Short mmCIF file of N, CA and C in Angstrom, two decimals:
data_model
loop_
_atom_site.label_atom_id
_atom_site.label_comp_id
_atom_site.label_asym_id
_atom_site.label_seq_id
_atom_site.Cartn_x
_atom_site.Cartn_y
_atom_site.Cartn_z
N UNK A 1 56.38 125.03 11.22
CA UNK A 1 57.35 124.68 12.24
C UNK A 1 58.22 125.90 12.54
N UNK A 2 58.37 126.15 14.32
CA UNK A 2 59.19 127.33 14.61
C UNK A 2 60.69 127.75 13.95
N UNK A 3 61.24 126.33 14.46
CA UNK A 3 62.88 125.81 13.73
C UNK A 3 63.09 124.83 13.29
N UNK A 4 63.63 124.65 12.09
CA UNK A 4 64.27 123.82 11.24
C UNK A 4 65.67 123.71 11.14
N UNK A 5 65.98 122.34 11.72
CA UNK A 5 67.41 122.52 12.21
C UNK A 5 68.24 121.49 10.64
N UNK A 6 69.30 122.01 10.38
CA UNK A 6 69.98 121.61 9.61
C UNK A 6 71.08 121.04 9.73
N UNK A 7 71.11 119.61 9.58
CA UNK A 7 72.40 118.66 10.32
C UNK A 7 73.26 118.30 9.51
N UNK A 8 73.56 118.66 8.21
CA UNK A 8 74.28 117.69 7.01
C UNK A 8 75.41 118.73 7.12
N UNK A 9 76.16 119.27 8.21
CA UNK A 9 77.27 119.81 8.47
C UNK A 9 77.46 119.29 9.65
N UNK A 10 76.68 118.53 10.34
CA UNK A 10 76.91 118.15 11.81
C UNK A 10 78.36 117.63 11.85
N UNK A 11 78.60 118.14 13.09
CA UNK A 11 78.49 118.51 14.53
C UNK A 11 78.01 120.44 14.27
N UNK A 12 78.32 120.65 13.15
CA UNK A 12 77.77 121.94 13.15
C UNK A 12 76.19 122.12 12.81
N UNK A 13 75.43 122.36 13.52
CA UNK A 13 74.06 122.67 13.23
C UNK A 13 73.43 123.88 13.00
N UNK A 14 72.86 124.19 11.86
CA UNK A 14 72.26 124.97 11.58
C UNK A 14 70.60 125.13 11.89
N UNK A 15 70.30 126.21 12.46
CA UNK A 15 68.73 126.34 12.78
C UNK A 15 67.95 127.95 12.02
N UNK A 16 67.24 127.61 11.47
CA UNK A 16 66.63 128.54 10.92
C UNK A 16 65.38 129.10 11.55
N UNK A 17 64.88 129.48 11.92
CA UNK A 17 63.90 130.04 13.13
C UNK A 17 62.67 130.70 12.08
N UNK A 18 61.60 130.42 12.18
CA UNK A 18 60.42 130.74 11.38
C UNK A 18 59.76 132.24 11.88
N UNK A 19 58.48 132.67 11.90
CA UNK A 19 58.21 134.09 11.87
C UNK A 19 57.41 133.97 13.67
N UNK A 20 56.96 133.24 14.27
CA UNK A 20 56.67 133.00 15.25
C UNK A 20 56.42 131.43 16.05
N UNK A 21 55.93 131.27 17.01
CA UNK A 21 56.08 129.98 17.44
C UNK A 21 54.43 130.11 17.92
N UNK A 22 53.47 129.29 17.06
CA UNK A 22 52.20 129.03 16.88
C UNK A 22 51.60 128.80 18.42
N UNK A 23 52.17 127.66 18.96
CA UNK A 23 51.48 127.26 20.17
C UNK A 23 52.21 126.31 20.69
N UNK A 24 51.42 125.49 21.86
CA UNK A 24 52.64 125.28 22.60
C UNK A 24 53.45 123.81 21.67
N UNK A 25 52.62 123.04 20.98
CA UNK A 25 53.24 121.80 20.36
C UNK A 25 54.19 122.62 19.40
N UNK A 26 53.59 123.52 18.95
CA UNK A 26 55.18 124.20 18.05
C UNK A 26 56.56 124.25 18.65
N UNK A 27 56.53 125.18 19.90
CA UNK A 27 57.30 125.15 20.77
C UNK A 27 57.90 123.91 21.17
N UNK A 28 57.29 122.84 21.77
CA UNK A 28 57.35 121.47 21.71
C UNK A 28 58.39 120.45 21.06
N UNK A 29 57.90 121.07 19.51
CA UNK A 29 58.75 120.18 18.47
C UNK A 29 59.78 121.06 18.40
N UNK A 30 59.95 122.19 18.48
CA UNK A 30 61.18 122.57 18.63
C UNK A 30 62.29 122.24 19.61
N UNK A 31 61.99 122.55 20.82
CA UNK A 31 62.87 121.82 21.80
C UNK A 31 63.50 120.40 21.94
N UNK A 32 62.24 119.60 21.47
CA UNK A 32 62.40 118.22 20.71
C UNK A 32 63.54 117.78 19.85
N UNK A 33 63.16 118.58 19.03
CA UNK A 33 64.69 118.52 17.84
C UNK A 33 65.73 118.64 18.58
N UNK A 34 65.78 119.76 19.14
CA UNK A 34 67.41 120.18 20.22
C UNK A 34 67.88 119.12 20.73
N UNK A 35 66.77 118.16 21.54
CA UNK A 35 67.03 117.44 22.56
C UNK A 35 67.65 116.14 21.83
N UNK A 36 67.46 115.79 20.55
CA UNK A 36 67.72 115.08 19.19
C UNK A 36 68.91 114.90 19.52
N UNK A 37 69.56 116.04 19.07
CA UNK A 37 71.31 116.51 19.21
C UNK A 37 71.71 115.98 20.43
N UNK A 38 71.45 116.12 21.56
CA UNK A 38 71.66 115.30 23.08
C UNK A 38 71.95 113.84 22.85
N UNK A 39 71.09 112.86 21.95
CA UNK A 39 70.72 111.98 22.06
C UNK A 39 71.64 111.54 21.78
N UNK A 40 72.19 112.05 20.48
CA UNK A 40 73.32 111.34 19.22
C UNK A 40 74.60 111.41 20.36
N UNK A 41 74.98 111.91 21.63
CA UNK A 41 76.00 112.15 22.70
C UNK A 41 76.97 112.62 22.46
N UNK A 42 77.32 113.45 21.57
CA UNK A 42 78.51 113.76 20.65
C UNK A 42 78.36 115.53 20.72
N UNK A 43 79.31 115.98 20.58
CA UNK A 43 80.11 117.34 20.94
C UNK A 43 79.58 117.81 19.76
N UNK A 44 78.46 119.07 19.59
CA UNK A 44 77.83 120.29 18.38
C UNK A 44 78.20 121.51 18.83
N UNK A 45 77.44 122.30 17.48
CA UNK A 45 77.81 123.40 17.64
C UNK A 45 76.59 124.17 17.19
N UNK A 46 75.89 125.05 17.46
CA UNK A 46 74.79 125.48 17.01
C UNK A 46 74.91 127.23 16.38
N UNK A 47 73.94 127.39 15.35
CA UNK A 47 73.54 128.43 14.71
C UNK A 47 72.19 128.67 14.21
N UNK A 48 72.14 129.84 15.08
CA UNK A 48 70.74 130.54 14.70
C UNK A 48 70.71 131.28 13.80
N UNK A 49 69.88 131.10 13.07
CA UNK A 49 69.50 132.56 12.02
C UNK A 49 67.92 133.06 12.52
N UNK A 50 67.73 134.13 12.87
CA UNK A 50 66.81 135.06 13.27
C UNK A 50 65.84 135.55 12.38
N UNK A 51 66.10 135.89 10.60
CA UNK A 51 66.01 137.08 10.10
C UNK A 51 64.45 136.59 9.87
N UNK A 52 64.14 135.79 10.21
CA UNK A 52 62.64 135.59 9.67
C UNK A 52 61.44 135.73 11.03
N UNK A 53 62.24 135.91 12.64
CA UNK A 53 61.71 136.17 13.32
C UNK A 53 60.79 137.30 13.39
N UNK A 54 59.43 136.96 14.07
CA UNK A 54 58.73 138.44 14.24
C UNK A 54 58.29 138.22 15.84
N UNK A 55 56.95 138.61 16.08
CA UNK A 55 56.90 138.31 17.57
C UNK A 55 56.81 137.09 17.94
N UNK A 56 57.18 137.24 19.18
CA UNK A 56 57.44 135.82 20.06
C UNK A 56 56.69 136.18 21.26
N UNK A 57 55.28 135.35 21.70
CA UNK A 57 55.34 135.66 22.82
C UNK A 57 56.39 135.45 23.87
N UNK A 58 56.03 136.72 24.91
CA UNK A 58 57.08 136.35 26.18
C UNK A 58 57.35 135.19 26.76
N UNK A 59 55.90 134.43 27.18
CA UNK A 59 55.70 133.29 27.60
C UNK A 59 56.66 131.94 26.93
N UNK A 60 57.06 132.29 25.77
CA UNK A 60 58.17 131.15 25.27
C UNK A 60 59.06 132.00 25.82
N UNK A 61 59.94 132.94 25.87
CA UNK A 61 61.21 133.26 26.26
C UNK A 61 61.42 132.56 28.34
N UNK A 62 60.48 132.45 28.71
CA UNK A 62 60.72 131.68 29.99
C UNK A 62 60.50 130.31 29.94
N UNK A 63 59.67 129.55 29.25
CA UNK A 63 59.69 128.68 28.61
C UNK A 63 60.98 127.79 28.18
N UNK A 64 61.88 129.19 27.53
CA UNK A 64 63.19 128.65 26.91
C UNK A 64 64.44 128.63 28.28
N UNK A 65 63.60 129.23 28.73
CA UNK A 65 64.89 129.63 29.86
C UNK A 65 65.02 128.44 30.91
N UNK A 66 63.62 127.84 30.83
CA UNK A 66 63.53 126.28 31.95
C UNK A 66 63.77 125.46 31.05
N UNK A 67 63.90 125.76 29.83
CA UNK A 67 64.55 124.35 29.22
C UNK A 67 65.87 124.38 29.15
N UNK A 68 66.26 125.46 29.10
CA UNK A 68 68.15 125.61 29.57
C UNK A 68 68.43 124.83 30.76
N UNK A 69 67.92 125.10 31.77
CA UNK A 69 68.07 124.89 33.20
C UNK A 69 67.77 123.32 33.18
N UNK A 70 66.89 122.58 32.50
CA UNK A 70 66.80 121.31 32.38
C UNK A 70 67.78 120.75 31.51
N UNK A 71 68.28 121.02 30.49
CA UNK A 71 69.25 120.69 30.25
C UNK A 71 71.13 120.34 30.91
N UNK A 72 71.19 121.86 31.28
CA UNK A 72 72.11 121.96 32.54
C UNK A 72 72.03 120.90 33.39
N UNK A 73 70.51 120.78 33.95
CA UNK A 73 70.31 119.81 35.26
C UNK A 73 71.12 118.63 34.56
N UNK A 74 70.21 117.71 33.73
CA UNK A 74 70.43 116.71 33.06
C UNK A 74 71.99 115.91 32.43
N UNK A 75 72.48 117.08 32.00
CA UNK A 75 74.33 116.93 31.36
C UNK A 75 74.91 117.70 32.05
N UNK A 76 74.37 117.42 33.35
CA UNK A 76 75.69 118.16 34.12
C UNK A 76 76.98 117.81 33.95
N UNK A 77 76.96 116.33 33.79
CA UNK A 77 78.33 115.67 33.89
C UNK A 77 78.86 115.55 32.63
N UNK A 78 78.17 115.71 31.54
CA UNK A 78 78.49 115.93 30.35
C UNK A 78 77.84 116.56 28.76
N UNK A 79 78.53 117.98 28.71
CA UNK A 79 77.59 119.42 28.10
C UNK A 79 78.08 118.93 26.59
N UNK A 80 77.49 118.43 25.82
CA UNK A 80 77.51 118.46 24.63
C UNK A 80 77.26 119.90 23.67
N UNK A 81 76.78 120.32 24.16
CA UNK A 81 76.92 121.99 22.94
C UNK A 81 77.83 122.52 23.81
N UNK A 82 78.52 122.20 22.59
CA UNK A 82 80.05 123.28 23.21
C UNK A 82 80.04 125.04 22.69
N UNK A 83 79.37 125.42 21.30
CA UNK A 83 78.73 126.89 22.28
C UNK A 83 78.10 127.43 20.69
N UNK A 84 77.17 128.23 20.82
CA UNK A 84 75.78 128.78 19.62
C UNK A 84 76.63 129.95 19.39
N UNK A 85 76.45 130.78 18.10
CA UNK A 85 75.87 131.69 17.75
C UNK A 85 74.60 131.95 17.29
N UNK A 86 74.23 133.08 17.40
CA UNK A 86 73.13 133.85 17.37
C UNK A 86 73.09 134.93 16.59
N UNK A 87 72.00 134.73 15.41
CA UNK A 87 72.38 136.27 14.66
C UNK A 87 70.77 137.17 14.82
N UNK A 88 71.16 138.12 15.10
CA UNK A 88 70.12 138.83 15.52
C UNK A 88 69.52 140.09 14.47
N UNK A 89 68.42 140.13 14.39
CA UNK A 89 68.03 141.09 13.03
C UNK A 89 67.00 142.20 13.75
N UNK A 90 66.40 141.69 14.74
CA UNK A 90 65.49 143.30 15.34
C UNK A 90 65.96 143.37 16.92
N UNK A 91 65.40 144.72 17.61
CA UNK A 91 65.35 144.67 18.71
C UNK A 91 64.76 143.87 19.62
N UNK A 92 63.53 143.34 19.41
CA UNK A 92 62.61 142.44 20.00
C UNK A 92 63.23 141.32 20.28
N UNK A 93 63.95 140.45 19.07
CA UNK A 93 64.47 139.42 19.33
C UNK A 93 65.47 139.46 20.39
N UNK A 94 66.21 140.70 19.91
CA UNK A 94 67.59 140.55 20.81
C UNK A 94 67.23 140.94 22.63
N UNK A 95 65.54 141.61 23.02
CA UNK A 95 65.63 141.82 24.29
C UNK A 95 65.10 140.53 24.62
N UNK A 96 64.28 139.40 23.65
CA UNK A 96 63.98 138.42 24.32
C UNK A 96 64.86 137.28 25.15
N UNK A 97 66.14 137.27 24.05
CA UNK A 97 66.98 137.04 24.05
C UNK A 97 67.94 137.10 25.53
N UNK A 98 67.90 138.26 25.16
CA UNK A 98 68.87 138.99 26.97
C UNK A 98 67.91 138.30 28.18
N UNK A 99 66.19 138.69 28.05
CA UNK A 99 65.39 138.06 28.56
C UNK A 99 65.70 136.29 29.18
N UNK A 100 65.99 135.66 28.28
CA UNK A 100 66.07 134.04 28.12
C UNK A 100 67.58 134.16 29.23
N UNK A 101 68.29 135.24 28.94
CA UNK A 101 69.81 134.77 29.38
C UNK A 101 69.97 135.59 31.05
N UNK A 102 68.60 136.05 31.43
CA UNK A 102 68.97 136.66 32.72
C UNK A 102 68.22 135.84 33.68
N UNK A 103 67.44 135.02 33.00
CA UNK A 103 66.89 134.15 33.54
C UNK A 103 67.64 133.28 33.90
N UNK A 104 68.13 132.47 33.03
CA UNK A 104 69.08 131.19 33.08
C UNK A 104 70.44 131.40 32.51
N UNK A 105 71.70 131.15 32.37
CA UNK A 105 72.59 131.75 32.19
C UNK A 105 72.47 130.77 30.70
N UNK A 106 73.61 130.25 29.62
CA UNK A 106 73.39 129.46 28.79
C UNK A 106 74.26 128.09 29.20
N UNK A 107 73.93 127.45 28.42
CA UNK A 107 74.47 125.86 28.61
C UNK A 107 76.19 125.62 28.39
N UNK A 108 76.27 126.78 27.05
CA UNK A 108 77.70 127.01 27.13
C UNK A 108 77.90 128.45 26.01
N UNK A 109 78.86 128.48 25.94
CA UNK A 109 78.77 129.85 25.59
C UNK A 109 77.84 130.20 23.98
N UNK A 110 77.70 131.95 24.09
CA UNK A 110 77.06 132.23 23.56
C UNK A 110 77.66 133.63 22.60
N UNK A 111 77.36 133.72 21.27
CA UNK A 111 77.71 134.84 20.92
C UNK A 111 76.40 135.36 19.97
N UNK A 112 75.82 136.85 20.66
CA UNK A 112 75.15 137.07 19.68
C UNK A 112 75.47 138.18 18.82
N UNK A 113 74.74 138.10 17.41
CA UNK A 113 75.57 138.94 16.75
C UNK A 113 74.67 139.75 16.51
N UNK A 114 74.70 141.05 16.69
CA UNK A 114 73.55 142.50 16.55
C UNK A 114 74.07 142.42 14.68
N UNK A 115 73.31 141.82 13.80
CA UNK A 115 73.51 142.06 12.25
C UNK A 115 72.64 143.48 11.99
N UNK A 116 71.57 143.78 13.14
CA UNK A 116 71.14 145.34 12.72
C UNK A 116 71.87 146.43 12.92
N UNK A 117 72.75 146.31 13.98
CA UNK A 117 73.48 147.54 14.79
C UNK A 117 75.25 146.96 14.13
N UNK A 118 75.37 147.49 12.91
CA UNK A 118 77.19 146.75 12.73
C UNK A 118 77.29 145.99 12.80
N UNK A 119 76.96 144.49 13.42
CA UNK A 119 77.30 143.22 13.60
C UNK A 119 77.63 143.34 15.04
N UNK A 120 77.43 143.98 15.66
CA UNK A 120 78.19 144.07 16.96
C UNK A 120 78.44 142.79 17.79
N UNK A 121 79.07 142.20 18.42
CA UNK A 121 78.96 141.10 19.06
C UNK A 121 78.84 141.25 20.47
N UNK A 122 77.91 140.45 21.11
CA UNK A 122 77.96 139.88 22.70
C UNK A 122 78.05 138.51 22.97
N UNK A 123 78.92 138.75 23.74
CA UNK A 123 79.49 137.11 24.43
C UNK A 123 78.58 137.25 25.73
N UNK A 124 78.30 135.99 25.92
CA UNK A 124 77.34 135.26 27.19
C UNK A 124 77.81 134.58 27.46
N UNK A 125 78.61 134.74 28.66
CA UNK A 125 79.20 132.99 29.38
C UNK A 125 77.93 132.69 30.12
N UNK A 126 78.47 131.37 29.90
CA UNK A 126 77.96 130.22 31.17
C UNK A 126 77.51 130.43 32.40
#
C-alpha cells in the first residue's frame, strides 16, 4: 500500500507514504482513505512523511492534481482539511510536488518542508 494513514491522533492525521505507487488500484486505495476523512465531516489536519518515497510516476502527480480539483468541486461549501504539511526528503518528490500544485492550487493550505535542503519551508496557499 502507497499510504498508510494514521488516525489515533485524529483530527490530526498522519500519512506515511511507501517507496512507490504500484498501479492504478494502489493509487485508488489511497485516495480512498483521504476521502475516509471527508466522510467522518469534521475539521483534520494532515501529515506527510516522504522519507520512504522513490519514483513516482508522473502520471499520478496529475492524477493527484484532479483529485484536488474534485475535492474542491465537491466541499466547496464546506473544506474540511484545514491545511497538510509535507516533509520532503529528495528532489524528485519535491518537483512532483510543485508539479501537483501548478496544476491545481491545494484544498487548503500547504507547508512543505525541504528536510534535505535545512528544512527550508514553502507555504502554498489556496
Amino acid at each position: 500500500m502507497f499510504g498508510t494513514y494514521d488516525i489515533k491522533n485524529y483530527p490530526d492525521v498522519n500519512v506515511i507514504l511507501g517507496n512507490t505507487i504500484k498501479d492504478q488500484d494502489d493509487f485508488n486505495n489511497f485516495i480512498n482513505n483521504w476521502l475516509l476523512l471527508y466522510s467522518l465531516e469534521k475539521d483534520f489536519t494532515l501529515t506527510f512523511d516522504t522519507i520512504n518515497v522513490g519514483f513516482i510516476h508522473p502520471k499520478f502527480a496529475l492524477q493527484m492534481a484532479i483529485f484536488i480539483k474534485t475535492i474542491k468541486e465537491k466541499y466547496k461549501n464546506k473544506q474540511y482539511l484545514k491545511h497538510s504539511t509535507i516533509y520532503v526528503y529528495s528532489n524528485y518528490v519535491f518537483y512532483l510536488l510543485k508539479l501537483i500544485f501548478s496544476i491545481e492550487k491545494p484544498v487548503a493550505c500547504v507547508k512543505l518542508v525541504n528536510c534535505y535542503n535545512n528544512n527550508k519551508e514553502l507555504l502554498i496557499e489556496p
